[in-house]
Each structure stands twice: as structure tokens, then as C-alpha cells.
Amino acid sequence: MIDSELRRRLSGVFTALVTPFRDGAIDVPAFERLIAAQLAAGVAGLVPVGTTGEAATLSEEEADEVISIAVAKAKGRAFVMAGTGSNATSLAVRKAQRARALGADGILVVTPYYNKPSQDGLFAHFSAVADAVDIPIMLYSVPGRTGVEIAPATAARLAQAYPHVVGIKEAGGRTERITELRRALGEDFVIHSGDDGLTLPFLAVGADGVTSVASNLLPREIVALCGAWAKGEAREARRIHEALFEVIGNLFIESNPVPVKAALARGGAIAAEVRAPLAPLRPENLKALEASLSAFETARNL
């Protein structure tokens, strides 16, 4: 059974942090400002070195730097859940150990990509990571990027074998998955939406929070949405969901994190720079994103 305090800390909004770049290097001041804005908005957690952080293009030294900055800046004000996944089990183990040594509170471990392992292969992969570290582990199922989904039975098998496997980020795009996972794993297991546009529907059927891309840009609004739902204010949660609907759609108009970096750059928070093989947002998509942001800002200021 998951400790109630840990479950509380893992609920709510976790921001899947972008990694700002400038002239090919990590823009540390911009990253620190981004974290400060997240903490000021009251997010529950920070997720450095995930998909949104372009982890696949970071060297181990850069990943260590990003995690270290997040840990230092959070200072107990937010849970730091470092992304440590890999499609090589030995590398995933090493990344998990490094994140623990750097002071991360927990780790987010994605399903191996490209390999397309069986469910037994997934169990062995996550078991190796769980055997190597003793901090909380959140599984990450995102079949659109990895080609394989964590079956509810596999997640339950892992949770039973390893008490520190405490949650899952679900990004398969199917609301019914939340019910399937909840039935297999019980009420204590933490479930996060991995799709911003599905946060409210997922909360409605039993999720505990969201690992959000949009909260890089709009942390107060995403925190307000989840907070309204937690307080039983369903109508207010729906109002915020509807207000954010078009913006969130355009934040995924191309592969994440290209649009959210463009949106942050629009306000001067960071440069829009991404690392190859990602490319800058196409002009027509940038125009659509800017239009939805302008409409949202106008409505917010009325």
C-alpha cells in the first residue's frame, strides 16, 4: 500500500519541463526562470529529462545538469520526478541510479521504444530498474511513441512485486484505460494523465493528476483546473478545460515540444530552439498557435 503522504505529493500537476537551448547549449538561466514560474504557480511536481525535455538528444552530462538544477531549485517545494527511461535496460538502470544520486525524489520510466518487447519483457525491464533503486517509480505508457502499451496486469504485477512502483503516466489517448488500470491496481496506485487535452476526462474517471506539457506555458491555469476538480467544483473545472481547449490542441499541432517551445518563445521566456531531428514549427502552424493564444489571452483579460 502506498503511503498516504506520498500519494498526496504525487497528486495534482507535474510539469514535464522543456529543456531550453541557446546556440546549441542548455540555457541555464532560462531553465531556472522556468522552474521558478512553476513553483510560484503551485505545481506539485517537476519532471526534468522527459520526452518534453528532449531527453533523447541530451548527453548524460547534460541530463545530470538538468536534474541537478531541478533538485536544487525545487528545495522540497515540489516533487522532482526525473525521466530515466531508455530502450536499453542496462542504460535505464544506470540513468535511474544517477538520478537517485543527484537527489531526485522519484523517477519516470518510459516503456522501451523501438524494441517492442512483450509484456514479460516489460516486466523484466522495469524489474531491473526497480531492483537497482529504492525511490518511487512511475511507469510511463505512451504507445504512440514507443509502439507498446503497458498492460494493466503487467502494471499490477510490478506494483505487487515492488512497493516503490507507485504510479503510471498514461498517455495512450483512451479514457477507458483509466478504469482498466484502476480496476487492476486499486485505489492507492497513482494515475496521471499524459495527455493535456484529456486531463479533465481522466480525472472524472479516477486519475489523480496530470504530467503536463501545457503547464510549462500556463501553470496557474492547469493547477486551477486540477484544483477545482479536487474541490468538487466540476463546473469550474469544465470552464477552464473549455477555455484551454484550442490552445492545448495547438500545443500538439506538431511533435512535442516544438509547439510549446514556440509558445514560450513568443513571450520571451526561452528561445524556440530545438535539437535535431526536431525542426522549428512550420509557419502555418505557428500562425494557428499564435491565434489561439491571442484569443485565450483576450478572453482571460475581459
C-alpha atoms as a PDB file:
ATOM      1  CA  MET A   1       0.000   0.000   0.000  1.00  0.00           C
ATOM      2  CA  ILE A   2       1.312   3.458  -0.919  1.00  0.00           C
ATOM      3  CA  ASP A   3       1.933   5.831   1.966  1.00  0.00           C
ATOM      4  CA  SER A   4      -0.844   8.451   2.100  1.00  0.00           C
ATOM      5  CA  GLU A   5       1.620  11.353   2.259  1.00  0.00           C
ATOM      6  CA  LEU A   6       3.472  10.085  -0.796  1.00  0.00           C
ATOM      7  CA  ARG A   7       0.189   9.665  -2.636  1.00  0.00           C
ATOM      8  CA  ARG A   8      -0.729  13.251  -1.776  1.00  0.00           C
ATOM      9  CA  ARG A   9       2.619  14.534  -3.073  1.00  0.00           C
ATOM     10  CA  LEU A  10       2.160  12.622  -6.321  1.00  0.00           C
ATOM     11  CA  SER A  11      -1.309  14.046  -6.981  1.00  0.00           C
ATOM     12  CA  GLY A  12      -2.055  17.199  -8.948  1.00  0.00           C
ATOM     13  CA  VAL A  13       0.030  18.900 -11.607  1.00  0.00           C
ATOM     14  CA  PHE A  14       3.510  17.741 -12.562  1.00  0.00           C
ATOM     15  CA  THR A  15       5.161  19.810 -15.278  1.00  0.00           C
ATOM     16  CA  ALA A  16       7.065  17.891 -17.952  1.00  0.00           C
ATOM     17  CA  LEU A  17       9.764  20.541 -18.238  1.00  0.00           C
ATOM     18  CA  VAL A  18      11.175  21.672 -21.553  1.00  0.00           C
ATOM     19  CA  THR A  19      14.962  21.958 -21.750  1.00  0.00           C
ATOM     20  CA  PRO A  20      15.735  25.457 -23.069  1.00  0.00           C
ATOM     21  CA  PHE A  21      18.618  25.686 -25.539  1.00  0.00           C
ATOM     22  CA  ARG A  22      20.526  28.658 -26.864  1.00  0.00           C
ATOM     23  CA  ASP A  23      23.178  28.266 -29.553  1.00  0.00           C
ATOM     24  CA  GLY A  24      23.176  24.506 -29.033  1.00  0.00           C
ATOM     25  CA  ALA A  25      23.787  24.549 -25.281  1.00  0.00           C
ATOM     26  CA  ILE A  26      21.436  24.341 -22.310  1.00  0.00           C
ATOM     27  CA  ASP A  27      20.211  27.816 -21.393  1.00  0.00           C
ATOM     28  CA  VAL A  28      20.588  27.511 -17.619  1.00  0.00           C
ATOM     29  CA  PRO A  29      19.189  30.950 -16.676  1.00  0.00           C
ATOM     30  CA  ALA A  30      16.085  30.338 -18.794  1.00  0.00           C
ATOM     31  CA  PHE A  31      15.626  26.899 -17.237  1.00  0.00           C
ATOM     32  CA  GLU A  32      15.921  28.337 -13.742  1.00  0.00           C
ATOM     33  CA  ARG A  33      13.355  31.039 -14.561  1.00  0.00           C
ATOM     34  CA  LEU A  34      11.005  28.394 -15.944  1.00  0.00           C
ATOM     35  CA  ILE A  35      11.264  26.371 -12.736  1.00  0.00           C
ATOM     36  CA  ALA A  36      10.693  29.475 -10.622  1.00  0.00           C
ATOM     37  CA  ALA A  37       7.482  30.187 -12.533  1.00  0.00           C
ATOM     38  CA  GLN A  38       6.296  26.632 -11.961  1.00  0.00           C
ATOM     39  CA  LEU A  39       6.947  26.806  -8.233  1.00  0.00           C
ATOM     40  CA  ALA A  40       5.236  30.190  -7.962  1.00  0.00           C
ATOM     41  CA  ALA A  41       2.161  28.719  -9.657  1.00  0.00           C
ATOM     42  CA  GLY A  42       1.995  25.887  -7.145  1.00  0.00           C
ATOM     43  CA  VAL A  43       2.694  22.826  -9.255  1.00  0.00           C
ATOM     44  CA  ALA A  44       3.095  19.641  -7.254  1.00  0.00           C
ATOM     45  CA  GLY A  45       5.967  18.213  -9.271  1.00  0.00           C
ATOM     46  CA  LEU A  46       8.694  18.814 -11.809  1.00  0.00           C
ATOM     47  CA  VAL A  47       9.647  16.263 -14.455  1.00  0.00           C
ATOM     48  CA  PRO A  48      13.050  17.055 -15.948  1.00  0.00           C
ATOM     49  CA  VAL A  49      14.641  14.985 -18.720  1.00  0.00           C
ATOM     50  CA  GLY A  50      11.448  13.537 -20.121  1.00  0.00           C
ATOM     51  CA  THR A  51      10.119  13.493 -23.672  1.00  0.00           C
ATOM     52  CA  THR A  52       9.263  17.187 -23.396  1.00  0.00           C
ATOM     53  CA  GLY A  53      12.802  17.839 -22.186  1.00  0.00           C
ATOM     54  CA  GLU A  54      14.228  16.242 -25.356  1.00  0.00           C
ATOM     55  CA  ALA A  55      15.963  13.607 -23.266  1.00  0.00           C
ATOM     56  CA  ALA A  56      16.841  11.573 -26.352  1.00  0.00           C
ATOM     57  CA  THR A  57      19.199  14.331 -27.506  1.00  0.00           C
ATOM     58  CA  LEU A  58      20.853  15.087 -24.161  1.00  0.00           C
ATOM     59  CA  SER A  59      24.243  13.690 -23.186  1.00  0.00           C
ATOM     60  CA  GLU A  60      24.500  12.002 -19.798  1.00  0.00           C
ATOM     61  CA  GLU A  61      26.340  15.062 -18.505  1.00  0.00           C
ATOM     62  CA  GLU A  62      23.589  17.376 -19.746  1.00  0.00           C
ATOM     63  CA  ALA A  63      20.896  15.169 -18.248  1.00  0.00           C
ATOM     64  CA  ASP A  64      22.722  15.223 -14.916  1.00  0.00           C
ATOM     65  CA  GLU A  65      22.920  19.028 -15.087  1.00  0.00           C
ATOM     66  CA  VAL A  66      19.204  19.410 -15.807  1.00  0.00           C
ATOM     67  CA  ILE A  67      18.232  17.068 -12.964  1.00  0.00           C
ATOM     68  CA  SER A  68      20.627  18.778 -10.559  1.00  0.00           C
ATOM     69  CA  ILE A  69      19.181  22.198 -11.347  1.00  0.00           C
ATOM     70  CA  ALA A  70      15.623  20.960 -10.830  1.00  0.00           C
ATOM     71  CA  VAL A  71      16.550  19.366  -7.488  1.00  0.00           C
ATOM     72  CA  ALA A  72      18.394  22.466  -6.282  1.00  0.00           C
ATOM     73  CA  LYS A  73      15.616  24.850  -7.275  1.00  0.00           C
ATOM     74  CA  ALA A  74      12.740  22.707  -6.010  1.00  0.00           C
ATOM     75  CA  LYS A  75      14.213  22.528  -2.479  1.00  0.00           C
ATOM     76  CA  GLY A  76      11.339  20.418  -1.226  1.00  0.00           C
ATOM     77  CA  ARG A  77       8.692  22.738  -2.702  1.00  0.00           C
ATOM     78  CA  ALA A  78       7.879  20.277  -5.494  1.00  0.00           C
ATOM     79  CA  PHE A  79       8.453  16.583  -6.096  1.00  0.00           C
ATOM     80  CA  VAL A  80      11.233  16.024  -8.652  1.00  0.00           C
ATOM     81  CA  MET A  81      10.385  13.027 -10.857  1.00  0.00           C
ATOM     82  CA  ALA A  82      13.333  12.615 -13.222  1.00  0.00           C
ATOM     83  CA  GLY A  83      12.886  10.890 -16.561  1.00  0.00           C
ATOM     84  CA  THR A  84      15.283   7.955 -16.753  1.00  0.00           C
ATOM     85  CA  GLY A  85      13.877   5.703 -19.468  1.00  0.00           C
ATOM     86  CA  SER A  86      15.822   4.010 -22.238  1.00  0.00           C
ATOM     87  CA  ASN A  87      15.272   1.220 -24.729  1.00  0.00           C
ATOM     88  CA  ALA A  88      18.368  -0.489 -23.292  1.00  0.00           C
ATOM     89  CA  THR A  89      17.662  -1.939 -19.866  1.00  0.00           C
ATOM     90  CA  SER A  90      21.251  -1.526 -18.669  1.00  0.00           C
ATOM     91  CA  LEU A  91      21.168   2.182 -19.601  1.00  0.00           C
ATOM     92  CA  ALA A  92      17.782   2.681 -17.915  1.00  0.00           C
ATOM     93  CA  VAL A  93      19.265   1.171 -14.754  1.00  0.00           C
ATOM     94  CA  ARG A  94      22.293   3.455 -14.904  1.00  0.00           C
ATOM     95  CA  LYS A  95      20.140   6.531 -15.513  1.00  0.00           C
ATOM     96  CA  ALA A  96      17.926   5.615 -12.555  1.00  0.00           C
ATOM     97  CA  GLN A  97      20.926   5.242 -10.282  1.00  0.00           C
ATOM     98  CA  ARG A  98      22.376   8.564 -11.425  1.00  0.00           C
ATOM     99  CA  ALA A  99      19.061  10.359 -10.846  1.00  0.00           C
ATOM    100  CA  ARG A 100      18.849   8.940  -7.338  1.00  0.00           C
ATOM    101  CA  ALA A 101      22.409  10.011  -6.600  1.00  0.00           C
ATOM    102  CA  LEU A 102      21.606  13.531  -7.806  1.00  0.00           C
ATOM    103  CA  GLY A 103      18.740  13.805  -5.320  1.00  0.00           C
ATOM    104  CA  ALA A 104      15.665  13.162  -7.461  1.00  0.00           C
ATOM    105  CA  ASP A 105      12.642  12.253  -5.348  1.00  0.00           C
ATOM    106  CA  GLY A 106      11.472   9.672  -7.860  1.00  0.00           C
ATOM    107  CA  ILE A 107      11.859   8.549 -11.463  1.00  0.00           C
ATOM    108  CA  LEU A 108       9.618   8.300 -14.509  1.00  0.00           C
ATOM    109  CA  VAL A 109      10.467   5.259 -16.625  1.00  0.00           C
ATOM    110  CA  VAL A 110       9.064   5.001 -20.132  1.00  0.00           C
ATOM    111  CA  THR A 111       8.414   1.730 -21.933  1.00  0.00           C
ATOM    112  CA  PRO A 112      11.378   0.760 -24.146  1.00  0.00           C
ATOM    113  CA  TYR A 113      10.981   2.309 -27.580  1.00  0.00           C
ATOM    114  CA  TYR A 114      11.778   0.644 -30.919  1.00  0.00           C
ATOM    115  CA  ASN A 115      12.381  -2.805 -29.355  1.00  0.00           C
ATOM    116  CA  LYS A 116       8.637  -3.521 -28.846  1.00  0.00           C
ATOM    117  CA  PRO A 117       9.120  -6.049 -26.023  1.00  0.00           C
ATOM    118  CA  SER A 118       6.463  -8.468 -24.864  1.00  0.00           C
ATOM    119  CA  GLN A 119       4.693  -7.947 -21.557  1.00  0.00           C
ATOM    120  CA  ASP A 120       7.188 -10.369 -19.981  1.00  0.00           C
ATOM    121  CA  GLY A 121       9.963  -8.259 -21.465  1.00  0.00           C
ATOM    122  CA  LEU A 122       8.410  -5.121 -19.990  1.00  0.00           C
ATOM    123  CA  PHE A 123       8.156  -6.774 -16.588  1.00  0.00           C
ATOM    124  CA  ALA A 124      11.823  -7.784 -16.721  1.00  0.00           C
ATOM    125  CA  HIS A 125      12.869  -4.294 -17.859  1.00  0.00           C
ATOM    126  CA  PHE A 126      11.016  -2.421 -15.131  1.00  0.00           C
ATOM    127  CA  SER A 127      12.025  -5.045 -12.554  1.00  0.00           C
ATOM    128  CA  ALA A 128      15.700  -4.427 -13.312  1.00  0.00           C
ATOM    129  CA  VAL A 129      15.201  -0.711 -12.678  1.00  0.00           C
ATOM    130  CA  ALA A 130      13.198  -1.354  -9.504  1.00  0.00           C
ATOM    131  CA  ASP A 131      15.887  -3.717  -8.215  1.00  0.00           C
ATOM    132  CA  ALA A 132      18.517  -1.014  -8.759  1.00  0.00           C
ATOM    133  CA  VAL A 133      16.912   1.915  -6.894  1.00  0.00           C
ATOM    134  CA  ASP A 134      14.673   2.341  -3.870  1.00  0.00           C
ATOM    135  CA  ILE A 135      12.993   5.659  -4.725  1.00  0.00           C
ATOM    136  CA  PRO A 136       9.411   5.912  -6.048  1.00  0.00           C
ATOM    137  CA  ILE A 137       8.971   4.787  -9.651  1.00  0.00           C
ATOM    138  CA  MET A 138       6.264   5.962 -12.019  1.00  0.00           C
ATOM    139  CA  LEU A 139       5.747   3.851 -15.115  1.00  0.00           C
ATOM    140  CA  TYR A 140       5.124   5.651 -18.399  1.00  0.00           C
ATOM    141  CA  SER A 141       2.932   4.092 -21.067  1.00  0.00           C
ATOM    142  CA  VAL A 142       2.930   6.029 -24.351  1.00  0.00           C
ATOM    143  CA  PRO A 143       2.333   3.552 -27.186  1.00  0.00           C
ATOM    144  CA  GLY A 144       2.184   6.278 -29.836  1.00  0.00           C
ATOM    145  CA  ARG A 145       5.887   6.928 -29.285  1.00  0.00           C
ATOM    146  CA  THR A 146       7.141   3.531 -28.156  1.00  0.00           C
ATOM    147  CA  GLY A 147       4.966   1.047 -30.041  1.00  0.00           C
ATOM    148  CA  VAL A 148       3.991  -0.919 -26.934  1.00  0.00           C
ATOM    149  CA  GLU A 149       1.498  -0.376 -24.112  1.00  0.00           C
ATOM    150  CA  ILE A 150       1.862  -1.495 -20.509  1.00  0.00           C
ATOM    151  CA  ALA A 151      -0.984  -3.914 -19.856  1.00  0.00           C
ATOM    152  CA  PRO A 152      -2.904  -3.275 -16.612  1.00  0.00           C
ATOM    153  CA  ALA A 153      -1.994  -6.794 -15.481  1.00  0.00           C
ATOM    154  CA  THR A 154       1.702  -6.055 -16.009  1.00  0.00           C
ATOM    155  CA  ALA A 155       1.459  -2.804 -14.058  1.00  0.00           C
ATOM    156  CA  ALA A 156      -0.324  -4.670 -11.244  1.00  0.00           C
ATOM    157  CA  ARG A 157       2.321  -7.407 -11.282  1.00  0.00           C
ATOM    158  CA  LEU A 158       5.057  -4.775 -10.913  1.00  0.00           C
ATOM    159  CA  ALA A 159       3.231  -2.927  -8.138  1.00  0.00           C
ATOM    160  CA  GLN A 160       2.757  -6.160  -6.213  1.00  0.00           C
ATOM    161  CA  ALA A 161       6.415  -7.151  -6.591  1.00  0.00           C
ATOM    162  CA  TYR A 162       7.842  -3.689  -5.876  1.00  0.00           C
ATOM    163  CA  PRO A 163       6.109  -1.402  -3.345  1.00  0.00           C
ATOM    164  CA  HIS A 164       8.065   1.571  -4.702  1.00  0.00           C
ATOM    165  CA  VAL A 165       6.423   1.180  -8.134  1.00  0.00           C
ATOM    166  CA  VAL A 166       3.740   3.652  -7.150  1.00  0.00           C
ATOM    167  CA  GLY A 167       2.140   5.079 -10.273  1.00  0.00           C
ATOM    168  CA  ILE A 168       1.747   5.305 -14.015  1.00  0.00           C
ATOM    169  CA  LYS A 169       1.643   8.139 -16.513  1.00  0.00           C
ATOM    170  CA  GLU A 170      -0.991   7.066 -19.015  1.00  0.00           C
ATOM    171  CA  ALA A 171      -0.636   8.592 -22.479  1.00  0.00           C
ATOM    172  CA  GLY A 172      -2.476   6.170 -24.701  1.00  0.00           C
ATOM    173  CA  GLY A 173      -5.342   8.510 -25.502  1.00  0.00           C
ATOM    174  CA  ARG A 174      -8.109   6.199 -24.260  1.00  0.00           C
ATOM    175  CA  THR A 175     -10.231   7.271 -21.294  1.00  0.00           C
ATOM    176  CA  GLU A 176     -11.259   3.681 -20.644  1.00  0.00           C
ATOM    177  CA  ARG A 177      -7.640   2.840 -19.805  1.00  0.00           C
ATOM    178  CA  ILE A 178      -8.042   4.708 -16.514  1.00  0.00           C
ATOM    179  CA  THR A 179     -10.861   2.410 -15.477  1.00  0.00           C
ATOM    180  CA  GLU A 180      -8.905  -0.650 -16.610  1.00  0.00           C
ATOM    181  CA  LEU A 181      -5.865   0.451 -14.625  1.00  0.00           C
ATOM    182  CA  ARG A 182      -7.872   1.399 -11.547  1.00  0.00           C
ATOM    183  CA  ARG A 183      -9.635  -1.976 -11.518  1.00  0.00           C
ATOM    184  CA  ALA A 184      -6.317  -3.807 -11.812  1.00  0.00           C
ATOM    185  CA  LEU A 185      -4.331  -1.664  -9.378  1.00  0.00           C
ATOM    186  CA  GLY A 186      -6.787  -0.451  -6.766  1.00  0.00           C
ATOM    187  CA  GLU A 187      -7.413   2.981  -5.310  1.00  0.00           C
ATOM    188  CA  ASP A 188      -3.962   3.668  -3.872  1.00  0.00           C
ATOM    189  CA  PHE A 189      -1.967   3.439  -7.095  1.00  0.00           C
ATOM    190  CA  VAL A 190      -1.326   6.879  -8.607  1.00  0.00           C
ATOM    191  CA  ILE A 191      -2.517   7.508 -12.170  1.00  0.00           C
ATOM    192  CA  HIS A 192      -1.542  10.599 -14.159  1.00  0.00           C
ATOM    193  CA  SER A 193      -2.959  11.775 -17.441  1.00  0.00           C
ATOM    194  CA  GLY A 194      -0.197  12.022 -20.007  1.00  0.00           C
ATOM    195  CA  ASP A 195      -2.410  13.935 -22.441  1.00  0.00           C
ATOM    196  CA  ASP A 196      -3.267  17.560 -21.577  1.00  0.00           C
ATOM    197  CA  GLY A 197      -6.470  17.516 -23.568  1.00  0.00           C
ATOM    198  CA  LEU A 198      -7.726  14.512 -21.604  1.00  0.00           C
ATOM    199  CA  THR A 199      -6.880  15.752 -18.116  1.00  0.00           C
ATOM    200  CA  LEU A 200     -10.447  16.521 -17.067  1.00  0.00           C
ATOM    201  CA  PRO A 201     -11.982  13.353 -18.567  1.00  0.00           C
ATOM    202  CA  PHE A 202      -9.241  11.283 -16.923  1.00  0.00           C
ATOM    203  CA  LEU A 203      -9.816  12.954 -13.543  1.00  0.00           C
ATOM    204  CA  ALA A 204     -13.522  12.256 -13.901  1.00  0.00           C
ATOM    205  CA  VAL A 205     -12.941   8.508 -14.176  1.00  0.00           C
ATOM    206  CA  GLY A 206     -10.304   8.151 -11.490  1.00  0.00           C
ATOM    207  CA  ALA A 207      -6.946   9.741 -12.367  1.00  0.00           C
ATOM    208  CA  ASP A 208      -5.068  11.632  -9.653  1.00  0.00           C
ATOM    209  CA  GLY A 209      -3.367  14.310 -11.710  1.00  0.00           C
ATOM    210  CA  VAL A 210      -1.533  15.177 -14.898  1.00  0.00           C
ATOM    211  CA  THR A 211       2.026  15.216 -16.125  1.00  0.00           C
ATOM    212  CA  SER A 212       1.521  18.290 -18.247  1.00  0.00           C
ATOM    213  CA  VAL A 213       3.208  19.892 -21.231  1.00  0.00           C
ATOM    214  CA  ALA A 214       0.837  22.862 -21.257  1.00  0.00           C
ATOM    215  CA  SER A 215       1.791  23.830 -17.705  1.00  0.00           C
ATOM    216  CA  ASN A 216       5.193  24.960 -18.993  1.00  0.00           C
ATOM    217  CA  LEU A 217       3.239  27.832 -20.524  1.00  0.00           C
ATOM    218  CA  LEU A 218       0.097  28.048 -18.369  1.00  0.00           C
ATOM    219  CA  PRO A 219       0.942  26.570 -14.967  1.00  0.00           C
ATOM    220  CA  ARG A 220      -1.616  28.560 -12.978  1.00  0.00           C
ATOM    221  CA  GLU A 221      -4.439  27.541 -15.284  1.00  0.00           C
ATOM    222  CA  ILE A 222      -3.576  23.836 -15.208  1.00  0.00           C
ATOM    223  CA  VAL A 223      -3.202  23.964 -11.414  1.00  0.00           C
ATOM    224  CA  ALA A 224      -6.565  25.737 -11.192  1.00  0.00           C
ATOM    225  CA  LEU A 225      -8.254  23.080 -13.339  1.00  0.00           C
ATOM    226  CA  CYS A 226      -6.999  20.207 -11.196  1.00  0.00           C
ATOM    227  CA  GLY A 227      -7.660  22.145  -8.017  1.00  0.00           C
ATOM    228  CA  ALA A 228     -11.244  22.875  -8.994  1.00  0.00           C
ATOM    229  CA  TRP A 229     -11.879  19.209  -9.683  1.00  0.00           C
ATOM    230  CA  ALA A 230     -10.290  18.168  -6.377  1.00  0.00           C
ATOM    231  CA  LYS A 231     -12.582  20.585  -4.518  1.00  0.00           C
ATOM    232  CA  GLY A 232     -15.673  19.205  -6.227  1.00  0.00           C
ATOM    233  CA  GLU A 233     -16.122  22.262  -8.429  1.00  0.00           C
ATOM    234  CA  ALA A 234     -16.892  20.342 -11.604  1.00  0.00           C
ATOM    235  CA  ARG A 235     -18.443  23.288 -13.450  1.00  0.00           C
ATOM    236  CA  GLU A 236     -15.386  25.479 -12.832  1.00  0.00           C
ATOM    237  CA  ALA A 237     -13.063  22.666 -13.917  1.00  0.00           C
ATOM    238  CA  ARG A 238     -15.049  22.309 -17.123  1.00  0.00           C
ATOM    239  CA  ARG A 239     -14.946  26.078 -17.716  1.00  0.00           C
ATOM    240  CA  ILE A 240     -11.144  26.072 -17.511  1.00  0.00           C
ATOM    241  CA  HIS A 241     -10.937  22.942 -19.681  1.00  0.00           C
ATOM    242  CA  GLU A 242     -13.050  24.606 -22.363  1.00  0.00           C
ATOM    243  CA  ALA A 243     -11.081  27.868 -22.173  1.00  0.00           C
ATOM    244  CA  LEU A 244      -7.834  25.963 -22.709  1.00  0.00           C
ATOM    245  CA  PHE A 245      -9.177  23.575 -25.328  1.00  0.00           C
ATOM    246  CA  GLU A 246      -7.977  25.298 -28.507  1.00  0.00           C
ATOM    247  CA  VAL A 247      -4.616  26.328 -27.060  1.00  0.00           C
ATOM    248  CA  ILE A 248      -3.892  22.802 -25.877  1.00  0.00           C
ATOM    249  CA  GLY A 249      -4.822  21.388 -29.257  1.00  0.00           C
ATOM    250  CA  ASN A 250      -2.339  23.705 -30.937  1.00  0.00           C
ATOM    251  CA  LEU A 251       0.387  22.869 -28.432  1.00  0.00           C
ATOM    252  CA  PHE A 252       0.391  19.448 -30.090  1.00  0.00           C
ATOM    253  CA  ILE A 253      -0.031  20.611 -33.683  1.00  0.00           C
ATOM    254  CA  GLU A 254       3.455  19.186 -34.305  1.00  0.00           C
ATOM    255  CA  SER A 255       5.634  16.863 -32.278  1.00  0.00           C
ATOM    256  CA  ASN A 256       6.128  17.897 -28.656  1.00  0.00           C
ATOM    257  CA  PRO A 257       7.995  20.016 -27.534  1.00  0.00           C
ATOM    258  CA  VAL A 258       8.251  22.061 -30.752  1.00  0.00           C
ATOM    259  CA  PRO A 259       4.955  23.987 -30.303  1.00  0.00           C
ATOM    260  CA  VAL A 260       5.280  24.630 -26.558  1.00  0.00           C
ATOM    261  CA  LYS A 261       8.803  25.957 -27.055  1.00  0.00           C
ATOM    262  CA  ALA A 262       7.483  28.274 -29.773  1.00  0.00           C
ATOM    263  CA  ALA A 263       4.745  29.461 -27.417  1.00  0.00           C
ATOM    264  CA  LEU A 264       7.218  30.103 -24.601  1.00  0.00           C
ATOM    265  CA  ALA A 265       9.499  31.952 -27.009  1.00  0.00           C
ATOM    266  CA  ARG A 266       6.572  34.166 -28.051  1.00  0.00           C
ATOM    267  CA  GLY A 267       6.546  35.560 -24.507  1.00  0.00           C
ATOM    268  CA  GLY A 268      10.316  35.790 -24.285  1.00  0.00           C
ATOM    269  CA  ALA A 269      10.702  33.041 -21.671  1.00  0.00           C
ATOM    270  CA  ILE A 270      13.078  30.912 -23.746  1.00  0.00           C
ATOM    271  CA  ALA A 271      14.384  30.561 -27.279  1.00  0.00           C
ATOM    272  CA  ALA A 272      12.310  28.368 -29.569  1.00  0.00           C
ATOM    273  CA  GLU A 273      15.398  26.283 -30.314  1.00  0.00           C
ATOM    274  CA  VAL A 274      15.027  22.504 -30.529  1.00  0.00           C
ATOM    275  CA  ARG A 275      17.599  19.843 -31.310  1.00  0.00           C
ATOM    276  CA  ALA A 276      17.683  17.784 -34.480  1.00  0.00           C
ATOM    277  CA  PRO A 277      15.939  15.729 -35.649  1.00  0.00           C
ATOM    278  CA  LEU A 278      13.222  18.104 -34.450  1.00  0.00           C
ATOM    279  CA  ALA A 279      12.715  21.191 -36.592  1.00  0.00           C
ATOM    280  CA  PRO A 280      11.209  24.640 -35.948  1.00  0.00           C
ATOM    281  CA  LEU A 281       7.438  24.947 -36.047  1.00  0.00           C
ATOM    282  CA  ARG A 282       6.141  25.389 -39.580  1.00  0.00           C
ATOM    283  CA  PRO A 283       4.927  28.956 -40.291  1.00  0.00           C
ATOM    284  CA  GLU A 284       1.296  27.986 -40.851  1.00  0.00           C
ATOM    285  CA  ASN A 285       1.237  26.070 -37.573  1.00  0.00           C
ATOM    286  CA  LEU A 286       2.930  28.909 -35.718  1.00  0.00           C
ATOM    287  CA  LYS A 287       0.222  31.222 -37.028  1.00  0.00           C
ATOM    288  CA  ALA A 288      -2.525  28.887 -35.748  1.00  0.00           C
ATOM    289  CA  LEU A 289      -0.820  28.588 -32.348  1.00  0.00           C
ATOM    290  CA  GLU A 290      -0.384  32.350 -32.018  1.00  0.00           C
ATOM    291  CA  ALA A 291      -4.025  32.950 -32.981  1.00  0.00           C
ATOM    292  CA  SER A 292      -5.313  30.576 -30.303  1.00  0.00           C
ATOM    293  CA  LEU A 293      -3.001  32.114 -27.690  1.00  0.00           C
ATOM    294  CA  SER A 294      -4.139  35.624 -28.593  1.00  0.00           C
ATOM    295  CA  ALA A 295      -7.793  34.598 -28.356  1.00  0.00           C
ATOM    296  CA  PHE A 296      -7.200  32.948 -24.983  1.00  0.00           C
ATOM    297  CA  GLU A 297      -5.353  35.984 -23.627  1.00  0.00           C
ATOM    298  CA  THR A 298      -8.091  38.348 -24.815  1.00  0.00           C
ATOM    299  CA  ALA A 299     -10.803  36.230 -23.173  1.00  0.00           C
ATOM    300  CA  ARG A 300      -8.782  35.961 -19.958  1.00  0.00           C
ATOM    301  CA  ASN A 301      -8.379  39.732 -19.739  1.00  0.00           C
ATOM    302  CA  LEU A 302     -12.054  40.581 -20.314  1.00  0.00           C
END
